[in-house]
Tab-separated table of C-alpha atoms in Angstrom:
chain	number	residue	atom	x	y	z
A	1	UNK	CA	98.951	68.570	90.692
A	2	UNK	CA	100.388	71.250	87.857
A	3	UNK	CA	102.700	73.803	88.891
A	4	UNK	CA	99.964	76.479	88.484
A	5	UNK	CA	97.384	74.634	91.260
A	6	UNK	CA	100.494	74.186	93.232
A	7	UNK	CA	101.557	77.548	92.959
A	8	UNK	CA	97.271	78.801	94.138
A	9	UNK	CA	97.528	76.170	96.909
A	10	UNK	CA	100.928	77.860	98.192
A	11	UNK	CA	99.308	81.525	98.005
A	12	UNK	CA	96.119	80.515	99.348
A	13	UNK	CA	97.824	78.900	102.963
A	14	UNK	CA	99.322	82.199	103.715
A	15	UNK	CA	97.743	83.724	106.418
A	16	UNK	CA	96.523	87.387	105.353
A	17	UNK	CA	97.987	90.349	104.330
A	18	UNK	CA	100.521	87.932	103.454
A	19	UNK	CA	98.069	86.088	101.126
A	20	UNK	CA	96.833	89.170	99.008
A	21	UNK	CA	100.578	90.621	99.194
A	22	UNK	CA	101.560	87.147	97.425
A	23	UNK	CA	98.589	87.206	94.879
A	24	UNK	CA	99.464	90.826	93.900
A	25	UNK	CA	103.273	90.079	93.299
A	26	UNK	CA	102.313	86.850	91.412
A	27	UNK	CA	100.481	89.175	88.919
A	28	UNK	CA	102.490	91.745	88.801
A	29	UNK	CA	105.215	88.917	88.236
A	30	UNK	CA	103.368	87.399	85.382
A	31	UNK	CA	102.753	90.867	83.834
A	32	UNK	CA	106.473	91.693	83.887
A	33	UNK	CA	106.924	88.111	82.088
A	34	UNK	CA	103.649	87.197	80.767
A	35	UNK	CA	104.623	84.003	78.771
A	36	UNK	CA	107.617	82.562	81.235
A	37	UNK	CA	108.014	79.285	82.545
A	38	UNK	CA	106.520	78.959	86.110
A	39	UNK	CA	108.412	76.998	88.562
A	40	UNK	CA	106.978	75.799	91.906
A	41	UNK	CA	109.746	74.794	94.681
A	42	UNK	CA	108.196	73.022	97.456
A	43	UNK	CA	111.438	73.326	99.749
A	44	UNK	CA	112.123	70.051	100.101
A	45	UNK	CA	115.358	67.697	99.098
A	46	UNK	CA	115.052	64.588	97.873
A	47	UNK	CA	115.056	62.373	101.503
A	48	UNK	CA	111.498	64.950	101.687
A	49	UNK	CA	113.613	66.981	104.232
A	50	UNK	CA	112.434	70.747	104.370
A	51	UNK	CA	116.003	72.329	103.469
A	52	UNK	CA	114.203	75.917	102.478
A	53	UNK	CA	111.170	77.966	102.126
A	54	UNK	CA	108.843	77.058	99.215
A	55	UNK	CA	109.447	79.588	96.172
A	56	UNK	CA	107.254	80.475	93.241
A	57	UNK	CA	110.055	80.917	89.928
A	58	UNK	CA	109.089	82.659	87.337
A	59	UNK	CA	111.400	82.666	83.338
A	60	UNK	CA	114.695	80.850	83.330
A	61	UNK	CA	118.263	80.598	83.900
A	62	UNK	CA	120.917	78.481	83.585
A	63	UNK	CA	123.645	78.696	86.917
A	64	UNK	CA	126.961	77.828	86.271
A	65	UNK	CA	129.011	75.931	89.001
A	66	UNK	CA	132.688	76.728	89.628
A	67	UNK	CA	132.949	72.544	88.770
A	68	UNK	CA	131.693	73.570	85.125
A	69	UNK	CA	128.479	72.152	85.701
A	70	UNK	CA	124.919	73.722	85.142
A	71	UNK	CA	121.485	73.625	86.278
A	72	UNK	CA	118.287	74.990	84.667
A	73	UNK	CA	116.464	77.407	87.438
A	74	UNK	CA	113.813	80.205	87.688
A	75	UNK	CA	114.959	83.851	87.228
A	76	UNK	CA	112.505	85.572	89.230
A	77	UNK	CA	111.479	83.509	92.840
A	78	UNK	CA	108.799	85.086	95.138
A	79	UNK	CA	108.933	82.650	98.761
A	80	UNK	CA	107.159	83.881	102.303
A	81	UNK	CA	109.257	83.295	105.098
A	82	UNK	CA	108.748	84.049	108.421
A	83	UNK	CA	109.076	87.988	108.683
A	84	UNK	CA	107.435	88.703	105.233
A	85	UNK	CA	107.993	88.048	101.532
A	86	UNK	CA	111.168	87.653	99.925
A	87	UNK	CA	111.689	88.053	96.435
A	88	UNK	CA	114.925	86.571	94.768
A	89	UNK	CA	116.596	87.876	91.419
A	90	UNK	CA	118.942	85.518	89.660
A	91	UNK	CA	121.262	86.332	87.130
A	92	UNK	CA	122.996	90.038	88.162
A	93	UNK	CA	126.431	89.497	88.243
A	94	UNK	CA	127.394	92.669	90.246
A	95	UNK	CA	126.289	91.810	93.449
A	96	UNK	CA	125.975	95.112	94.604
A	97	UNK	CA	123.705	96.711	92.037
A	98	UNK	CA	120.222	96.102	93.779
A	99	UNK	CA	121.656	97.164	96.809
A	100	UNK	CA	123.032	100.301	95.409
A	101	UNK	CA	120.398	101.201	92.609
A	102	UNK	CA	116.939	100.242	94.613
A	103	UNK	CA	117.934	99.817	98.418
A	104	UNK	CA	117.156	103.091	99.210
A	105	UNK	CA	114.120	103.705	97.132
A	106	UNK	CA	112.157	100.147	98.133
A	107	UNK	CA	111.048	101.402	101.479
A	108	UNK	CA	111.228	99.331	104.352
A	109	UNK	CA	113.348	96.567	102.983
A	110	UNK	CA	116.332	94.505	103.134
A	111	UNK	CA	118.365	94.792	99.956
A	112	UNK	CA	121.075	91.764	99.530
A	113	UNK	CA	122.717	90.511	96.128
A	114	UNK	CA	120.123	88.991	94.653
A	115	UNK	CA	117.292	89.166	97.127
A	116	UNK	CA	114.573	91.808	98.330
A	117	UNK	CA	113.197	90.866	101.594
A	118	UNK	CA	110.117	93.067	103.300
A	119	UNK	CA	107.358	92.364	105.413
A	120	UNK	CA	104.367	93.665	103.804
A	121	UNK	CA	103.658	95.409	99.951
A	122	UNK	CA	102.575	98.670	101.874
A	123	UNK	CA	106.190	98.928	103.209
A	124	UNK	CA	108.057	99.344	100.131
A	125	UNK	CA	107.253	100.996	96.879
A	126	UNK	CA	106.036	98.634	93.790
A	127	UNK	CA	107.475	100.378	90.913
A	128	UNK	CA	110.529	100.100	92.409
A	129	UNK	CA	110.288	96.676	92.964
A	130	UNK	CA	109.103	95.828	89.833
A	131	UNK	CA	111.937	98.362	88.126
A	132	UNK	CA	114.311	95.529	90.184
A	133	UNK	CA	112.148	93.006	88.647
A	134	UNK	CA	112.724	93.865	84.909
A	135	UNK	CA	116.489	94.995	85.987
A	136	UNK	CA	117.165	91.436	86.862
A	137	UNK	CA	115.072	89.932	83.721
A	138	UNK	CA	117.392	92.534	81.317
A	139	UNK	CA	120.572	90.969	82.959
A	140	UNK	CA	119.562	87.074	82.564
A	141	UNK	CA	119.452	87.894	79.024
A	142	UNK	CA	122.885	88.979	78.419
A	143	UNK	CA	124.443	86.162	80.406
């Protein structure tokens, strides 16, 4: 299976909203980086143990250990968890930007470093989001 049936299988076992919340910020995901790399990561390490929630990655960036090693990873990762939708943005090296530029402004959302978490798209306002979105994209670049 691709990473693009893998990715449709993963949206299509949410249970709704959740399901049409997903499809709408895969889109708006893919409009914001319309020829990225999609990533699908099924949660699992390699003994098949679930260690996290599946995640959706969209572009790409490099993390740099403190060890001075590196790993190639998405930029953009959009997972459901339990309580909603979390979306993850990698690369901002002040930790308290999104927090302090978009926490207020999202809505009904929890603002960490690098991820957004809410429970449902009507809670939060989109343009913000996606503002956080292209935000984090603008960052990856200049690391």
């Amino acid at each position: 299976m691709n990473v693009q049936e893998q990715i449709k299988k993963y949206i299509t076992s949410q249970p709704e909203p959740k399901r049409s919340d997903m499809q709408a910020l895969h889109l708006l995901t893919l409009q914001v980086l319309p020829a990225c790399k999609l990533w699908f990561n099924d949660g699992k390490n390699s003994k098949n143990q679930t260690i996290a929630n599946p995640t959706i990655g969209y572009g790409f960036h490099t993390i740099k250990y403190a060890n001075g090693t590196t790993r190639e990873f998405f930029q953009i990762g959009l997972s459901a968890n339990k309580t909603g939708i979390s979306v993850h943005i990698l690369g901002i090296k002040d930790k308290t930007h999104l927090t302090q530029t978009y926490g207020k402004k999202l809505g009904k959302a929890s603002v960490s470093g690098y991820c957004i978490r809410f429970k449902t798209l009507k809670d939060i306002n989109i343009d913000i989001l996606e503002a956080a979105i292209r935000y984090g994209i603008e960052q990856g670049k200049l690391s």
